[in-house]
PDB file of C-alpha atoms in Angstrom:
ATOM      1  CA  MET A   1      26.112  -5.016   0.503  1.00 89.00           C
ATOM      2  CA  ARG A   2      28.193  -1.977   1.088  1.00 94.00           C
ATOM      3  CA  PRO A   3      29.384  -1.226   5.539  1.00 95.00           C
ATOM      4  CA  PHE A   4      27.137   0.719   7.471  1.00 96.00           C
ATOM      5  CA  ASP A   5      27.260   1.930  10.794  1.00 97.00           C
ATOM      6  CA  TYR A   6      24.286   0.409  13.289  1.00 96.00           C
ATOM      7  CA  ALA A   7      22.547   2.042  16.468  1.00 95.00           C
ATOM      8  CA  ARG A   8      19.450   0.732  18.253  1.00 96.00           C
ATOM      9  CA  ALA A   9      16.627   3.359  18.859  1.00 95.00           C
ATOM     10  CA  ALA A  10      15.989   3.598  22.697  1.00 93.00           C
ATOM     11  CA  SER A  11      12.804   5.358  22.086  1.00 94.00           C
ATOM     12  CA  SER A  12      10.907   7.088  19.597  1.00 94.00           C
ATOM     13  CA  ALA A  13      12.531  10.217  19.809  1.00 92.00           C
ATOM     14  CA  ASP A  14      15.760   9.031  19.685  1.00 93.00           C
ATOM     15  CA  ALA A  15      15.151   6.966  16.612  1.00 95.00           C
ATOM     16  CA  ALA A  16      14.004  10.338  14.818  1.00 94.00           C
ATOM     17  CA  ARG A  17      16.757  12.048  15.928  1.00 93.00           C
ATOM     18  CA  LEU A  18      19.329   9.692  14.067  1.00 94.00           C
ATOM     19  CA  ALA A  19      17.349   9.189  11.046  1.00 95.00           C
ATOM     20  CA  ARG A  20      17.154  13.383  11.004  1.00 94.00           C
ATOM     21  CA  GLU A  21      20.965  13.725  10.903  1.00 94.00           C
ATOM     22  CA  GLY A  22      21.057  11.444   8.100  1.00 94.00           C
ATOM     23  CA  ALA A  23      20.099   6.946   9.403  1.00 96.00           C
ATOM     24  CA  THR A  24      17.951   5.026   7.596  1.00 97.00           C
ATOM     25  CA  PHE A  25      15.058   2.835   9.823  1.00 97.00           C
ATOM     26  CA  ILE A  26      15.464  -0.798   9.866  1.00 97.00           C
ATOM     27  CA  ALA A  27      12.340  -3.150  11.732  1.00 97.00           C
ATOM     28  CA  GLY A  28      11.828  -6.417  10.107  1.00 95.00           C
ATOM     29  CA  GLY A  29      13.804  -5.959   6.842  1.00 95.00           C
ATOM     30  CA  THR A  30      12.275  -7.592   4.592  1.00 95.00           C
ATOM     31  CA  ASN A  31      12.509  -5.522   2.287  1.00 96.00           C
ATOM     32  CA  LEU A  32      15.380  -2.889   3.183  1.00 97.00           C
ATOM     33  CA  LEU A  33      18.138  -5.977   3.428  1.00 96.00           C
ATOM     34  CA  ASP A  34      17.425  -7.112  -0.316  1.00 96.00           C
ATOM     35  CA  LEU A  35      17.910  -3.637  -1.637  1.00 97.00           C
ATOM     36  CA  MET A  36      21.275  -2.984  -0.117  1.00 97.00           C
ATOM     37  CA  LYS A  37      22.266  -6.574  -1.196  1.00 97.00           C
ATOM     38  CA  LEU A  38      21.781  -5.366  -4.310  1.00 97.00           C
ATOM     39  CA  GLU A  39      23.286  -1.545  -3.499  1.00 97.00           C
ATOM     40  CA  VAL A  40      20.014  -0.119  -4.606  1.00 97.00           C
ATOM     41  CA  MET A  41      20.341   1.356  -1.344  1.00 97.00           C
ATOM     42  CA  THR A  42      23.416   1.888   0.277  1.00 97.00           C
ATOM     43  CA  PRO A  43      22.590   3.535   4.130  1.00 97.00           C
ATOM     44  CA  SER A  44      25.603   4.479   5.903  1.00 96.00           C
ATOM     45  CA  ARG A  45      23.701   4.177   9.151  1.00 97.00           C
ATOM     46  CA  LEU A  46      21.083   1.882  10.323  1.00 97.00           C
ATOM     47  CA  VAL A  47      18.715   3.141  13.387  1.00 97.00           C
ATOM     48  CA  ASP A  48      17.026   0.000  14.461  1.00 97.00           C
ATOM     49  CA  VAL A  49      13.335   0.468  16.077  1.00 97.00           C
ATOM     50  CA  SER A  50      12.370  -3.286  16.176  1.00 95.00           C
ATOM     51  CA  ARG A  51      12.155  -3.027  20.191  1.00 95.00           C
ATOM     52  CA  LEU A  52      10.486   0.196  20.006  1.00 96.00           C
ATOM     53  CA  ASP A  53       6.913  -0.168  22.071  1.00 96.00           C
ATOM     54  CA  LEU A  54       4.992   0.579  19.316  1.00 97.00           C
ATOM     55  CA  ALA A  55       4.003  -3.362  18.402  1.00 97.00           C
ATOM     56  CA  GLU A  56       0.163  -2.840  20.267  1.00 98.00           C
ATOM     57  CA  ILE A  57      -3.439  -3.084  18.870  1.00 98.00           C
ATOM     58  CA  GLU A  58      -5.809  -0.992  20.303  1.00 98.00           C
ATOM     59  CA  ALA A  59      -9.292   0.801  20.645  1.00 97.00           C
ATOM     60  CA  THR A  60      -9.766   4.209  19.891  1.00 98.00           C
ATOM     61  CA  ASP A  61     -12.289   6.372  21.531  1.00 97.00           C
ATOM     62  CA  ALA A  62     -13.994   6.869  18.400  1.00 97.00           C
ATOM     63  CA  GLY A  63     -14.788   3.204  17.957  1.00 97.00           C
ATOM     64  CA  GLY A  64     -12.239   2.211  15.900  1.00 98.00           C
ATOM     65  CA  ILE A  65      -8.548   0.439  16.243  1.00 98.00           C
ATOM     66  CA  ARG A  66      -4.713   1.865  16.636  1.00 98.00           C
ATOM     67  CA  ILE A  67      -2.335  -0.203  14.980  1.00 98.00           C
ATOM     68  CA  GLY A  68       1.586   0.090  16.467  1.00 98.00           C
ATOM     69  CA  ALA A  69       4.235   0.632  13.512  1.00 98.00           C
ATOM     70  CA  MET A  70       6.038  -2.494  15.114  1.00 98.00           C
ATOM     71  CA  VAL A  71       3.066  -4.983  14.846  1.00 98.00           C
ATOM     72  CA  ARG A  72       3.812  -7.660  12.657  1.00 98.00           C
ATOM     73  CA  ASN A  73       1.598  -8.662   9.399  1.00 98.00           C
ATOM     74  CA  SER A  74       1.089 -12.016  10.897  1.00 98.00           C
ATOM     75  CA  ASP A  75      -0.241 -10.843  13.783  1.00 98.00           C
ATOM     76  CA  LEU A  76      -2.398  -8.012  12.963  1.00 98.00           C
ATOM     77  CA  ALA A  77      -3.898 -10.803  10.278  1.00 98.00           C
ATOM     78  CA  ALA A  78      -5.127 -13.042  13.114  1.00 98.00           C
ATOM     79  CA  ASP A  79      -6.011 -10.324  15.688  1.00 98.00           C
ATOM     80  CA  GLU A  80      -9.397 -10.892  16.783  1.00 98.00           C
ATOM     81  CA  GLY A  81     -11.159  -7.323  16.113  1.00 97.00           C
ATOM     82  CA  VAL A  82      -9.472  -7.370  13.269  1.00 98.00           C
ATOM     83  CA  ARG A  83     -10.814 -10.811  11.772  1.00 98.00           C
ATOM     84  CA  ARG A  84     -13.887  -9.298  12.826  1.00 97.00           C
ATOM     85  CA  ASN A  85     -14.184  -5.526  12.113  1.00 98.00           C
ATOM     86  CA  TYR A  86     -11.520  -5.129   9.381  1.00 98.00           C
ATOM     87  CA  PRO A  87     -11.875  -8.951   7.573  1.00 98.00           C
ATOM     88  CA  VAL A  88     -10.727  -6.624   4.667  1.00 98.00           C
ATOM     89  CA  LEU A  89      -7.995  -5.875   6.213  1.00 98.00           C
ATOM     90  CA  SER A  90      -6.648  -9.358   7.216  1.00 98.00           C
ATOM     91  CA  ARG A  91      -7.515 -10.982   3.700  1.00 98.00           C
ATOM     92  CA  ALA A  92      -5.020  -8.638   2.374  1.00 98.00           C
ATOM     93  CA  LEU A  93      -2.023  -9.656   4.420  1.00 98.00           C
ATOM     94  CA  LEU A  94      -2.797 -13.290   4.572  1.00 96.00           C
ATOM     95  CA  ALA A  95      -2.514 -12.681   0.384  1.00 95.00           C
ATOM     96  CA  GLY A  96       0.940 -11.141   0.783  1.00 93.00           C
ATOM     97  CA  ALA A  97       4.344 -12.399   0.751  1.00 88.00           C
ATOM     98  CA  SER A  98       4.997 -15.957   2.477  1.00 91.00           C
ATOM     99  CA  GLY A  99       4.475 -16.956   6.078  1.00 91.00           C
ATOM    100  CA  GLN A 100       7.912 -15.953   6.947  1.00 93.00           C
ATOM    101  CA  LEU A 101       7.904 -12.365   5.775  1.00 93.00           C
ATOM    102  CA  ARG A 102       4.539 -12.040   7.461  1.00 95.00           C
ATOM    103  CA  ASN A 103       6.098 -13.106  10.894  1.00 96.00           C
ATOM    104  CA  LYS A 104       9.040 -10.459  10.367  1.00 96.00           C
ATOM    105  CA  ALA A 105       7.914  -7.200   8.287  1.00 97.00           C
ATOM    106  CA  THR A 106       6.145  -4.526  10.352  1.00 98.00           C
ATOM    107  CA  THR A 107       3.314  -2.124   9.892  1.00 98.00           C
ATOM    108  CA  GLY A 108       4.951   0.645   8.801  1.00 98.00           C
ATOM    109  CA  GLY A 109       7.035  -1.267   6.650  1.00 97.00           C
ATOM    110  CA  ASN A 110       4.940  -2.569   4.977  1.00 97.00           C
ATOM    111  CA  LEU A 111       3.749   1.083   4.098  1.00 98.00           C
ATOM    112  CA  LEU A 112       6.792   2.113   2.792  1.00 97.00           C
ATOM    113  CA  GLN A 113       8.102  -0.612   1.225  1.00 96.00           C
ATOM    114  CA  ARG A 114       9.419  -0.224  -2.650  1.00 97.00           C
ATOM    115  CA  THR A 115       8.499  -0.819  -6.470  1.00 97.00           C
ATOM    116  CA  ARG A 116       9.130  -4.296  -7.672  1.00 95.00           C
ATOM    117  CA  CYS A 117       9.787  -2.400 -11.062  1.00 97.00           C
ATOM    118  CA  TYR A 118      12.551  -4.846 -12.785  1.00 96.00           C
ATOM    119  CA  TYR A 119      14.788  -1.713 -13.480  1.00 98.00           C
ATOM    120  CA  PHE A 120      14.504  -0.643  -9.922  1.00 98.00           C
ATOM    121  CA  TYR A 121      16.205  -3.166  -8.697  1.00 97.00           C
ATOM    122  CA  ASP A 122      19.204  -3.528 -11.556  1.00 97.00           C
ATOM    123  CA  THR A 123      21.686  -0.818 -10.864  1.00 97.00           C
ATOM    124  CA  ALA A 124      22.780  -1.426 -14.970  1.00 97.00           C
ATOM    125  CA  MET A 125      19.546   0.308 -15.740  1.00 97.00           C
ATOM    126  CA  PRO A 126      18.429   3.514 -15.388  1.00 97.00           C
ATOM    127  CA  CYS A 127      15.208   4.919 -13.159  1.00 98.00           C
ATOM    128  CA  ASN A 128      13.845   7.824 -11.971  1.00 98.00           C
ATOM    129  CA  LYS A 129      13.188   6.556  -9.113  1.00 98.00           C
ATOM    130  CA  ARG A 130      16.737   5.477  -8.388  1.00 97.00           C
ATOM    131  CA  GLU A 131      18.949   7.831 -10.072  1.00 97.00           C
ATOM    132  CA  PRO A 132      16.438  11.431 -10.671  1.00 97.00           C
ATOM    133  CA  GLY A 133      16.839  12.408 -14.384  1.00 97.00           C
ATOM    134  CA  SER A 134      18.713   9.009 -15.441  1.00 98.00           C
ATOM    135  CA  GLY A 135      15.506   8.296 -17.154  1.00 98.00           C
ATOM    136  CA  CYS A 136      12.550   5.248 -17.194  1.00 98.00           C
ATOM    137  CA  ARG A 137      14.013   1.931 -19.116  1.00 97.00           C
ATOM    138  CA  ALA A 138      10.208   0.320 -18.041  1.00 98.00           C
ATOM    139  CA  ILE A 139       7.963   3.275 -20.635  1.00 97.00           C
ATOM    140  CA  GLY A 140       8.602   1.188 -23.959  1.00 95.00           C
ATOM    141  CA  GLY A 141      10.493  -1.777 -21.714  1.00 97.00           C
ATOM    142  CA  VAL A 142       9.232  -4.585 -19.938  1.00 97.00           C
ATOM    143  CA  ASN A 143       6.319  -3.403 -18.096  1.00 98.00           C
ATOM    144  CA  ARG A 144       3.894  -6.089 -17.877  1.00 97.00           C
ATOM    145  CA  LEU A 145       3.698  -4.982 -13.906  1.00 96.00           C
ATOM    146  CA  HIS A 146       3.316  -1.853 -14.294  1.00 98.00           C
ATOM    147  CA  ALA A 147       0.577   1.162 -13.479  1.00 98.00           C
ATOM    148  CA  ILE A 148      -2.338   2.150 -15.681  1.00 98.00           C
ATOM    149  CA  PHE A 149      -3.298   4.595 -13.312  1.00 98.00           C
ATOM    150  CA  GLY A 150      -1.182   7.355 -11.680  1.00 98.00           C
ATOM    151  CA  THR A 151       1.681   7.621 -13.754  1.00 98.00           C
ATOM    152  CA  SER A 152       3.772  10.343 -15.618  1.00 98.00           C
ATOM    153  CA  GLU A 153       6.613  10.752 -18.196  1.00 97.00           C
ATOM    154  CA  HIS A 154       9.155   9.661 -15.393  1.00 98.00           C
ATOM    155  CA  CYS A 155       7.812   6.880 -14.131  1.00 98.00           C
ATOM    156  CA  ILE A 156       5.055   3.704 -14.381  1.00 98.00           C
ATOM    157  CA  ALA A 157       6.139   1.344 -11.441  1.00 98.00           C
ATOM    158  CA  THR A 158       3.470   0.281  -9.094  1.00 98.00           C
ATOM    159  CA  HIS A 159       3.023   0.020  -5.389  1.00 98.00           C
ATOM    160  CA  PRO A 160       3.577  -3.190  -4.122  1.00 97.00           C
ATOM    161  CA  SER A 161       1.068  -3.461  -1.187  1.00 97.00           C
ATOM    162  CA  ASP A 162      -1.722  -5.471  -0.118  1.00 98.00           C
ATOM    163  CA  MET A 163      -2.382  -4.263   3.252  1.00 98.00           C
ATOM    164  CA  ALA A 164      -1.996  -0.830   2.183  1.00 98.00           C
ATOM    165  CA  VAL A 165      -4.573  -0.978  -0.337  1.00 98.00           C
ATOM    166  CA  ALA A 166      -6.935  -2.685   2.442  1.00 98.00           C
ATOM    167  CA  MET A 167      -6.041   0.310   4.813  1.00 98.00           C
ATOM    168  CA  ARG A 168      -6.952   2.710   2.040  1.00 98.00           C
ATOM    169  CA  SER A 169     -10.481   1.240   1.601  1.00 98.00           C
ATOM    170  CA  LEU A 170     -10.863   1.533   5.482  1.00 98.00           C
ATOM    171  CA  ASP A 171      -9.959   5.206   5.394  1.00 98.00           C
ATOM    172  CA  ALA A 172      -7.052   4.776   7.219  1.00 98.00           C
ATOM    173  CA  GLU A 173      -4.816   7.765   8.507  1.00 98.00           C
ATOM    174  CA  VAL A 174      -0.936   7.567   9.344  1.00 98.00           C
ATOM    175  CA  GLU A 175       0.392   8.623  12.728  1.00 98.00           C
ATOM    176  CA  ILE A 176       3.885  10.537  12.444  1.00 97.00           C
ATOM    177  CA  GLU A 177       6.113  11.329  15.073  1.00 96.00           C
ATOM    178  CA  ASN A 178       8.952  14.113  14.267  1.00 94.00           C
ATOM    179  CA  ALA A 179      12.452  14.564  15.706  1.00 90.00           C
ATOM    180  CA  GLU A 180      10.899  17.627  17.956  1.00 92.00           C
ATOM    181  CA  GLY A 181       7.984  15.176  19.734  1.00 91.00           C
ATOM    182  CA  ARG A 182       5.273  16.303  17.609  1.00 94.00           C
ATOM    183  CA  THR A 183       2.824  14.044  16.253  1.00 96.00           C
ATOM    184  CA  ARG A 184       0.443  14.756  13.347  1.00 97.00           C
ATOM    185  CA  ARG A 185      -1.769  12.138  11.451  1.00 98.00           C
ATOM    186  CA  ILE A 186      -2.428  12.700   7.560  1.00 98.00           C
ATOM    187  CA  ASP A 187      -4.351  10.574   5.718  1.00 98.00           C
ATOM    188  CA  LEU A 188      -3.192   7.502   3.961  1.00 98.00           C
ATOM    189  CA  GLY A 189      -4.427   9.331   0.346  1.00 96.00           C
ATOM    190  CA  ALA A 190      -2.455  12.298   1.248  1.00 98.00           C
ATOM    191  CA  PHE A 191       0.553  10.086   2.519  1.00 98.00           C
ATOM    192  CA  TYR A 192       1.619   8.954  -0.780  1.00 98.00           C
ATOM    193  CA  ARG A 193       3.250  11.340  -3.776  1.00 98.00           C
ATOM    194  CA  LEU A 194       2.477  10.309  -7.585  1.00 98.00           C
ATOM    195  CA  PRO A 195       5.642  10.646  -9.402  1.00 98.00           C
ATOM    196  CA  GLY A 196       5.483  13.494 -11.277  1.00 98.00           C
ATOM    197  CA  ASP A 197       8.800  14.967 -12.017  1.00 97.00           C
ATOM    198  CA  THR A 198      10.349  13.938  -8.743  1.00 98.00           C
ATOM    199  CA  PRO A 199       9.443  10.162  -8.939  1.00 98.00           C
ATOM    200  CA  HIS A 200      12.236   9.284  -6.186  1.00 97.00           C
ATOM    201  CA  ILE A 201       9.752  10.977  -3.092  1.00 98.00           C
ATOM    202  CA  GLU A 202       7.472   8.770  -2.474  1.00 98.00           C
ATOM    203  CA  THR A 203       5.532  10.198   0.558  1.00 98.00           C
ATOM    204  CA  VAL A 204       5.324  13.195   2.585  1.00 98.00           C
ATOM    205  CA  LEU A 205       7.939  12.440   5.025  1.00 97.00           C
ATOM    206  CA  GLU A 206      10.064  14.490   6.028  1.00 95.00           C
ATOM    207  CA  PRO A 207      13.632  13.663   7.605  1.00 94.00           C
ATOM    208  CA  GLY A 208      13.287  12.890  11.208  1.00 94.00           C
ATOM    209  CA  ASP A 209       9.986  11.333  10.806  1.00 97.00           C
ATOM    210  CA  LEU A 210       8.647   8.393  12.307  1.00 97.00           C
ATOM    211  CA  ILE A 211       5.886   6.252  11.297  1.00 98.00           C
ATOM    212  CA  THR A 212       4.193   5.516  14.872  1.00 98.00           C
ATOM    213  CA  ALA A 213       0.958   4.056  14.120  1.00 98.00           C
ATOM    214  CA  VAL A 214      -1.747   3.409  11.515  1.00 98.00           C
ATOM    215  CA  VAL A 215      -5.572   4.643  12.923  1.00 98.00           C
ATOM    216  CA  LEU A 216      -8.725   2.929  11.505  1.00 98.00           C
ATOM    217  CA  PRO A 217     -11.609   4.426  12.038  1.00 98.00           C
ATOM    218  CA  PRO A 218     -15.126   2.309  12.669  1.00 97.00           C
ATOM    219  CA  PRO A 219     -15.592  -0.117   9.521  1.00 94.00           C
ATOM    220  CA  GLY A 220     -18.000   2.056   7.008  1.00 94.00           C
ATOM    221  CA  GLY A 221     -19.567  -0.981   6.211  1.00 96.00           C
ATOM    222  CA  ASP A 222     -19.769  -5.087   7.051  1.00 96.00           C
ATOM    223  CA  ARG A 223     -19.753  -6.528   3.777  1.00 98.00           C
ATOM    224  CA  GLN A 224     -16.171  -6.378   2.871  1.00 98.00           C
ATOM    225  CA  THR A 225     -13.504  -8.710   0.398  1.00 98.00           C
ATOM    226  CA  TYR A 226     -10.473  -8.290  -1.094  1.00 98.00           C
ATOM    227  CA  ARG A 227      -9.367 -10.053  -4.263  1.00 98.00           C
ATOM    228  CA  LYS A 228      -5.909 -10.615  -5.590  1.00 98.00           C
ATOM    229  CA  VAL A 229      -5.155 -11.302  -9.148  1.00 97.00           C
ATOM    230  CA  ARG A 230      -1.393 -12.815  -9.512  1.00 96.00           C
ATOM    231  CA  ASP A 231       0.860 -15.260 -11.363  1.00 95.00           C
ATOM    232  CA  ARG A 232       0.383 -17.731  -8.971  1.00 90.00           C
ATOM    233  CA  ALA A 233      -1.561 -18.284  -5.710  1.00 85.00           C
ATOM    234  CA  SER A 234       1.783 -17.761  -2.996  1.00 82.00           C
ATOM    235  CA  TYR A 235       4.011 -15.163  -2.827  1.00 84.00           C
ATOM    236  CA  ALA A 236       3.379 -13.030  -5.927  1.00 92.00           C
ATOM    237  CA  PHE A 237       2.437  -9.758  -6.635  1.00 96.00           C
ATOM    238  CA  ALA A 238      -1.009  -8.251  -7.597  1.00 97.00           C
ATOM    239  CA  LEU A 239      -1.363  -8.058 -10.966  1.00 98.00           C
ATOM    240  CA  VAL A 240      -4.680  -6.258 -10.011  1.00 98.00           C
ATOM    241  CA  SER A 241      -6.228  -6.381  -6.922  1.00 98.00           C
ATOM    242  CA  VAL A 242     -10.025  -4.923  -5.201  1.00 98.00           C
ATOM    243  CA  ALA A 243     -10.486  -3.729  -1.881  1.00 98.00           C
ATOM    244  CA  GLY A 244     -14.186  -3.425  -1.042  1.00 98.00           C
ATOM    245  CA  VAL A 245     -16.180  -2.077   2.100  1.00 98.00           C
ATOM    246  CA  MET A 246     -19.578  -2.075   1.479  1.00 98.00           C
ATOM    247  CA  ALA A 247     -23.167  -0.916   3.210  1.00 98.00           C
ATOM    248  CA  LEU A 248     -26.736  -2.531   1.787  1.00 98.00           C
ATOM    249  CA  LYS A 249     -29.775  -0.453   3.153  1.00 97.00           C
ATOM    250  CA  ASN A 250     -33.391  -0.851   1.883  1.00 97.00           C
ATOM    251  CA  GLY A 251     -32.148  -2.857  -1.277  1.00 96.00           C
ATOM    252  CA  ARG A 252     -29.972   0.027  -2.128  1.00 98.00           C
ATOM    253  CA  ILE A 253     -26.161   0.281  -1.837  1.00 98.00           C
ATOM    254  CA  ALA A 254     -25.587   3.283   1.371  1.00 98.00           C
ATOM    255  CA  HIS A 255     -21.795   2.867   1.866  1.00 97.00           C
ATOM    256  CA  ALA A 256     -19.180   2.418  -0.841  1.00 98.00           C
ATOM    257  CA  SER A 257     -15.187   2.460  -0.652  1.00 98.00           C
ATOM    258  CA  LEU A 258     -13.369   0.716  -2.912  1.00 98.00           C
ATOM    259  CA  ALA A 259      -8.894   0.525  -3.138  1.00 98.00           C
ATOM    260  CA  PHE A 260      -6.888  -0.663  -6.196  1.00 98.00           C
ATOM    261  CA  GLY A 261      -3.815  -2.150  -6.222  1.00 98.00           C
ATOM    262  CA  GLY A 262      -1.085  -3.639  -8.709  1.00 98.00           C
ATOM    263  CA  VAL A 263      -2.325  -0.494 -10.757  1.00 98.00           C
ATOM    264  CA  ALA A 264      -0.994   2.629  -9.806  1.00 98.00           C
ATOM    265  CA  PRO A 265       2.037   4.285  -7.832  1.00 98.00           C
ATOM    266  CA  GLN A 266      -0.095   4.114  -4.421  1.00 98.00           C
ATOM    267  CA  PRO A 267      -3.106   2.471  -3.279  1.00 98.00           C
ATOM    268  CA  TRP A 268      -5.454   3.756  -5.753  1.00 98.00           C
ATOM    269  CA  ARG A 269      -9.124   5.099  -5.259  1.00 98.00           C
ATOM    270  CA  ASP A 270     -11.545   6.907  -7.079  1.00 97.00           C
ATOM    271  CA  GLU A 271     -14.244   8.783  -5.233  1.00 95.00           C
ATOM    272  CA  GLU A 272     -16.517   9.244  -8.518  1.00 96.00           C
ATOM    273  CA  VAL A 273     -16.548   5.555  -8.703  1.00 98.00           C
ATOM    274  CA  GLU A 274     -18.349   5.209  -5.515  1.00 98.00           C
ATOM    275  CA  HIS A 275     -20.435   7.494  -6.138  1.00 98.00           C
ATOM    276  CA  LEU A 276     -21.719   6.465  -8.865  1.00 98.00           C
ATOM    277  CA  LEU A 277     -22.369   3.664  -6.524  1.00 98.00           C
ATOM    278  CA  GLN A 278     -24.231   4.834  -4.042  1.00 97.00           C
ATOM    279  CA  GLY A 279     -28.082   4.540  -3.420  1.00 98.00           C
ATOM    280  CA  GLU A 280     -28.132   2.750  -6.153  1.00 98.00           C
ATOM    281  CA  GLU A 281     -30.104  -0.744  -6.411  1.00 98.00           C
ATOM    282  CA  PRO A 282     -26.657  -3.120  -6.902  1.00 98.00           C
ATOM    283  CA  SER A 283     -27.342  -4.439 -10.475  1.00 98.00           C
ATOM    284  CA  LEU A 284     -24.581  -6.259 -13.307  1.00 98.00           C
ATOM    285  CA  PRO A 285     -25.318  -2.874 -16.017  1.00 98.00           C
ATOM    286  CA  LEU A 286     -24.218  -0.336 -12.673  1.00 98.00           C
ATOM    287  CA  PHE A 287     -20.990  -2.952 -11.565  1.00 98.00           C
ATOM    288  CA  GLN A 288     -20.087  -2.358 -15.400  1.00 98.00           C
ATOM    289  CA  ARG A 289     -20.807   1.516 -15.410  1.00 98.00           C
ATOM    290  CA  ALA A 290     -18.621   1.620 -12.384  1.00 98.00           C
ATOM    291  CA  ALA A 291     -15.896  -0.448 -13.984  1.00 98.00           C
ATOM    292  CA  ASP A 292     -16.402   2.057 -17.159  1.00 98.00           C
ATOM    293  CA  ALA A 293     -15.478   5.338 -15.046  1.00 98.00           C
ATOM    294  CA  LEU A 294     -12.803   3.738 -13.194  1.00 98.00           C
ATOM    295  CA  LEU A 295     -11.208   2.759 -16.069  1.00 98.00           C
ATOM    296  CA  ALA A 296     -11.580   5.945 -18.067  1.00 97.00           C
ATOM    297  CA  ASP A 297      -8.564   7.861 -17.060  1.00 93.00           C
ATOM    298  CA  ALA A 298      -6.690   4.441 -17.365  1.00 98.00           C
ATOM    299  CA  SER A 299      -3.021   4.799 -19.392  1.00 97.00           C
ATOM    300  CA  PRO A 300      -2.088   1.610 -20.545  1.00 97.00           C
ATOM    301  CA  GLN A 301       1.790   0.873 -21.773  1.00 97.00           C
ATOM    302  CA  GLU A 302       1.754  -2.211 -24.492  1.00 96.00           C
ATOM    303  CA  GLY A 303       2.733  -4.559 -22.044  1.00 97.00           C
ATOM    304  CA  ASN A 304       0.136  -4.204 -19.500  1.00 98.00           C
ATOM    305  CA  ALA A 305      -2.831  -2.959 -21.283  1.00 98.00           C
ATOM    306  CA  PHE A 306      -4.208  -6.847 -20.451  1.00 98.00           C
ATOM    307  CA  LYS A 307      -4.785  -5.174 -16.905  1.00 98.00           C
ATOM    308  CA  ALA A 308      -7.145  -2.666 -17.813  1.00 98.00           C
ATOM    309  CA  PRO A 309     -10.373  -5.867 -18.766  1.00 98.00           C
ATOM    310  CA  ARG A 310      -8.475  -7.712 -16.043  1.00 98.00           C
ATOM    311  CA  LEU A 311      -9.512  -4.974 -13.322  1.00 98.00           C
ATOM    312  CA  LYS A 312     -12.800  -4.099 -14.819  1.00 98.00           C
ATOM    313  CA  ARG A 313     -13.711  -7.852 -14.517  1.00 98.00           C
ATOM    314  CA  THR A 314     -12.560  -7.961 -10.796  1.00 98.00           C
ATOM    315  CA  LEU A 315     -14.276  -5.334  -9.489  1.00 98.00           C
ATOM    316  CA  VAL A 316     -17.465  -6.397 -11.165  1.00 98.00           C
ATOM    317  CA  ALA A 317     -17.038  -9.830  -9.558  1.00 98.00           C
ATOM    318  CA  VAL A 318     -16.046  -8.191  -5.829  1.00 98.00           C
ATOM    319  CA  LEU A 319     -19.484  -5.517  -6.367  1.00 98.00           C
ATOM    320  CA  SER A 320     -21.403  -8.691  -7.187  1.00 98.00           C
ATOM    321  CA  GLU A 321     -20.009 -10.388  -4.210  1.00 98.00           C
ATOM    322  CA  LEU A 322     -20.644  -7.416  -1.707  1.00 98.00           C
ATOM    323  CA  CYS A 323     -24.253  -7.020  -3.231  1.00 97.00           C
ATOM    324  CA  GLY A 324     -25.273 -11.019  -3.338  1.00 96.00           C
ATOM    325  CA  VAL A 325     -25.530 -10.125  -7.407  1.00 95.00           C
ATOM    326  CA  LYS A 326     -25.037 -13.154  -9.228  1.00 87.00           C
ATOM    327  CA  ALA A 327     -22.204 -12.355 -11.872  1.00 73.00           C
TER     328      ALA A 327
END
């Protein structure tokens, strides 16, 4: 690890100012410190935001909740209101990492964690995300964990978060404060950028921007679940995952919101698939058609081609569970 300076932010505005001057935020540090040890990231100065007053979970006037950026993953998963009204989020959090990591990891940091691509972590290998223009060794290389949606010729890495997948299915918005003290909200789907020809630019954050909260609207449905397929039962990143939020009315699907993890550079969502389901009577043939529509735009590599049929089976199983249809 290279030497660095350390500062503790006195306020959100102070943190944003220091970041605009070139400092890197650190909160739980569960991802950043690993990257610094490997010299994948080499910040010259860290600004500690872990003690800012951003660790509350509050009800909003609209009937949803506002989750402070410093809320720990374990606290968010255990919150009574989250477990009651947003069980998909609680389940996704408990499916991620280990208990020790969840006790340190924060809501804001979870959204910003970096890809677990082997080549990104190996500084001896070319990686456009780490060193723009150097190439993507994962294309044609070892790519079992990599993306089948939203990729480009410059990058096929996946986003590793479970929490963000659930939040995408819940229509989350990210609250951001800049160095001038102005606050804005961005839909989580618009918060992340696809790799295109600039895979090193992963979000729409500008220098000095600080995530202060995530805001969830009232849930669109009371039938919620999160299913994660991984190599082992504990502390493994998703091969594929599905977050589902659904409501039934008069025997038909009145609302369907689906997000997918382990398959794209960001939590993936396909509104056409949701529209295909809405208003229909639940059935296995319908679920099969929805899965086929989702996979129509998939672009797997040789090493991760198994993800397409695995995702199809997982989606059909999730829809069956949500609708009470025997698979």
